[in-house]
Amino acid sequence: NAGVTQTPKFQVLKTGQSMTLQCAQDMNHEYMSWYRQDPGMGLRLIHYSVGAGITDQGEVPNGYNVSRSTTEDFPLRLLSAAPSQTSVYFCASSYRDRGKKLFFGSGTQLSVL
Amino acid sequence: AQTVTQSQPEMSVQEAETVTLSCTYDTSESDYYLFWYKQPPSRQMILVIRQEAYKQQNATENRFSVNFQKAAKSFSLKISDSQLGDAAMYFCAYSRLLMDSSYKLIFGSGTRLLVRP
């Protein structure tokens, strides 16, 4: 019973590098999303998807790309890392009904030097 | 703007006592959902309790209950018989409906709960 699997758990990047955070869920959830958590600001939505082939922007999308080629996978790409992207990133999934519980991955601590 | 406000950055409670965490929100919707999530030091996000706005009855889950005041747009979390394992960051969240009929969770800034033995 894997739930939401998010990798890596920790990553250090240099300014300008690119990388992909991986997220996979095995619950056949239509809805998947990426949040970033910064001290004193709670969690903020970066991008979300309501199904394969469908993605949309959240509150803080700049500097990030996503794609959803399958129901299971929703990777987040940092195009050119900046120190402002130092944060903890969470992937989450759920059924499309907004009253349902969000299942979160274990998070990625990203530091951009 | 639809926002969620948690005005208490940190709270402290004696073990076995009761503590209430505050949350207010702003919305123009009449039907929506509210949540409390717990984040222990492990960083894992755990759903504590959920409230449907059209239900007048306050949600309860074991030692956790809410005081939902729809007119005041207030959604506080009460933890009874506090335990050491309750020490965590607590986030209030509001589920906002989007144009494409999907949704997003809007989170408050969090309240860190300390439990004194």
XYZ file of C-alpha atoms in Angstrom:
230
model
C 0.000 0.000 0.000
C 2.404 2.696 -1.257
C 0.038 5.698 -1.420
C 1.915 8.764 -2.732
C 5.603 8.185 -3.408
C 7.762 11.262 -3.742
C 11.461 11.334 -4.557
C 14.051 12.472 -3.682
C 13.664 13.333 0.017
C 16.553 15.799 -0.044
C 18.283 17.685 -2.836
C 20.877 20.423 -3.085
C 21.181 22.365 -6.327
C 23.318 25.176 -7.584
C 21.677 28.261 -9.035
C 20.770 27.647 -12.669
C 20.622 23.870 -12.476
C 17.485 22.011 -13.452
C 15.932 18.958 -11.872
C 12.746 16.925 -11.680
C 10.886 15.958 -8.519
C 9.089 12.676 -9.015
C 5.623 11.872 -7.728
C 3.616 8.689 -8.196
C 0.379 7.445 -6.663
C -1.222 4.019 -6.835
C -4.757 4.923 -5.719
C -6.156 5.818 -9.161
C -6.718 9.400 -8.041
C -7.767 11.870 -10.716
C -6.507 14.916 -8.851
C -2.798 15.507 -8.239
C -1.061 18.642 -7.059
C 2.238 20.143 -5.991
C 2.625 22.467 -3.003
C 5.581 24.271 -1.555
C 5.920 24.937 2.162
C 7.804 27.959 3.422
C 8.152 29.075 7.057
C 5.277 31.283 8.163
C 3.408 30.865 4.885
C 1.770 27.482 5.109
C 1.516 25.469 1.902
C 0.979 27.137 -1.452
C -0.232 25.471 -4.621
C 2.233 25.391 -7.532
C 0.430 23.304 -10.184
C -2.375 20.814 -10.258
C -3.925 18.243 -12.582
C -7.421 16.757 -12.790
C -6.443 13.909 -15.084
C -3.967 12.634 -17.647
C -3.152 15.316 -20.186
C -4.697 18.124 -18.104
C -2.655 20.516 -15.966
C -3.164 24.034 -14.676
C -1.366 26.670 -12.646
C -1.788 27.302 -8.965
C -0.767 30.330 -6.911
C 3.006 30.205 -7.441
C 3.723 28.536 -10.825
C 6.649 30.633 -12.043
C 9.837 28.659 -12.541
C 8.091 25.283 -12.512
C 6.688 22.970 -15.175
C 4.508 19.897 -14.853
C 3.096 17.228 -17.114
C 0.617 14.394 -16.582
C 1.076 11.678 -19.175
C -0.440 8.957 -16.974
C -2.916 8.889 -14.107
C -0.189 7.677 -11.742
C 2.656 10.138 -12.335
C 2.934 13.901 -11.899
C 6.542 15.140 -12.040
C 7.540 18.700 -11.166
C 10.384 20.274 -13.126
C 12.505 23.169 -11.961
C 13.738 24.796 -15.125
C 16.568 26.954 -13.773
C 16.833 26.755 -9.998
C 16.969 29.975 -7.982
C 17.616 30.491 -4.242
C 13.979 31.620 -3.903
C 12.970 28.054 -4.735
C 14.584 26.738 -1.566
C 11.616 25.128 0.141
C 9.931 21.886 1.117
C 7.860 20.454 -1.716
C 4.860 18.192 -1.315
C 3.008 16.175 -3.883
C -0.593 15.315 -3.032
C -3.386 13.357 -4.646
C -7.084 12.784 -4.139
C -10.321 11.944 -5.845
C -11.722 14.885 -7.737
C -14.404 15.590 -5.110
C -13.081 18.566 -3.123
C -14.484 17.210 0.086
C -12.141 14.268 -0.017
C -8.948 13.928 1.961
C -5.691 14.856 0.267
C -3.013 12.171 0.453
C 0.430 13.723 0.747
C 3.858 12.427 -0.151
C 6.632 12.620 2.439
C 8.063 15.838 1.026
C 11.310 16.962 -0.605
C 13.654 19.369 1.155
C 15.266 21.388 -1.654
C 18.122 23.804 -1.120
C 19.344 26.038 -3.938
C 22.751 27.582 -3.334
C -9.438 37.443 -1.762
C -10.098 34.068 -0.232
C -7.706 33.556 2.636
C -7.199 31.474 5.726
C -5.811 33.097 8.865
C -4.281 31.381 11.849
C -3.457 34.116 14.315
C -1.568 31.961 16.829
C 1.940 31.110 15.582
C 2.552 28.951 18.654
C 0.479 27.486 21.465
C 1.445 25.514 24.533
C -0.643 23.067 26.548
C -0.065 20.870 29.572
C -0.416 17.163 28.949
C -4.007 15.978 29.629
C -5.366 19.517 29.336
C -7.500 21.027 26.556
C -6.319 23.507 23.943
C -8.109 25.384 21.180
C -6.449 26.482 17.953
C -8.071 29.334 16.063
C -8.747 29.710 12.364
C -10.729 32.246 10.374
C -11.317 32.247 6.661
C -12.804 34.395 3.985
C -15.029 33.109 1.198
C -17.971 34.103 -0.946
C -19.091 30.501 -1.386
C -22.035 29.080 0.519
C -20.992 25.444 0.307
C -17.402 24.402 0.943
C -15.157 22.205 3.037
C -12.743 22.995 5.843
C -9.930 20.847 7.139
C -7.371 20.632 9.890
C -4.092 18.919 8.996
C -1.362 17.961 11.425
C 2.323 17.967 10.543
C 4.556 16.271 13.149
C 8.357 16.561 13.015
C 8.377 13.676 10.520
C 6.981 16.237 8.049
C 4.128 13.948 7.031
C 0.783 15.734 6.519
C -2.034 13.986 8.372
C -5.733 14.828 8.121
C -7.144 15.461 11.590
C -10.720 16.453 10.892
C -13.014 17.717 8.144
C -16.131 19.898 8.191
C -18.737 20.358 5.473
C -20.082 23.899 5.536
C -23.701 22.941 4.914
C -23.697 20.723 7.995
C -24.543 22.618 11.155
C -23.245 19.889 13.429
C -19.631 20.286 14.468
C -17.330 17.458 13.364
C -15.730 15.253 15.988
C -12.960 12.655 15.756
C -12.125 11.093 19.109
C -10.279 13.781 21.136
C -10.481 16.302 18.298
C -13.509 18.482 17.667
C -14.234 21.717 15.873
C -16.275 24.794 16.638
C -17.612 25.835 13.249
C -19.247 29.258 13.158
C -20.309 29.773 9.549
C -21.598 33.315 9.888
C -18.425 34.393 11.646
C -16.277 32.348 9.230
C -14.509 30.742 12.138
C -13.263 27.160 12.372
C -11.391 26.394 15.585
C -9.906 23.041 16.593
C -10.240 21.750 20.131
C -7.895 19.044 21.353
C -9.019 17.380 24.580
C -6.824 15.331 26.908
C -3.698 16.494 25.092
C -0.977 13.914 24.587
C 2.727 14.265 23.869
C 2.086 12.868 20.406
C -0.158 15.850 19.625
C 2.884 18.114 19.469
C 3.037 19.239 15.841
C 2.325 22.008 13.407
C -1.410 22.341 12.710
C -2.731 23.792 9.488
C -6.241 24.980 8.825
C -7.303 24.667 5.185
C -10.225 25.707 3.035
C -11.190 23.907 -0.170
C -11.888 26.453 -2.850
C -13.827 25.509 -5.967
C -12.115 26.485 -9.218
C -13.580 27.417 -12.595
C -12.863 24.011 -14.118
C -14.801 22.388 -11.245
C -11.589 21.183 -9.679
C -10.387 22.699 -6.427
C -7.420 23.814 -4.448
C -6.683 23.804 -0.769
C -5.815 27.189 0.700
C -3.760 26.774 3.848
C -3.241 29.016 6.818
C 0.260 29.785 8.032
C 0.072 27.160 10.761
C 0.121 26.966 14.555
C 2.904 25.111 16.314
C 1.531 23.192 19.301
C 3.870 22.370 22.162
C 2.786 19.812 24.769
C 4.378 20.078 28.210
C 4.762 16.800 30.147
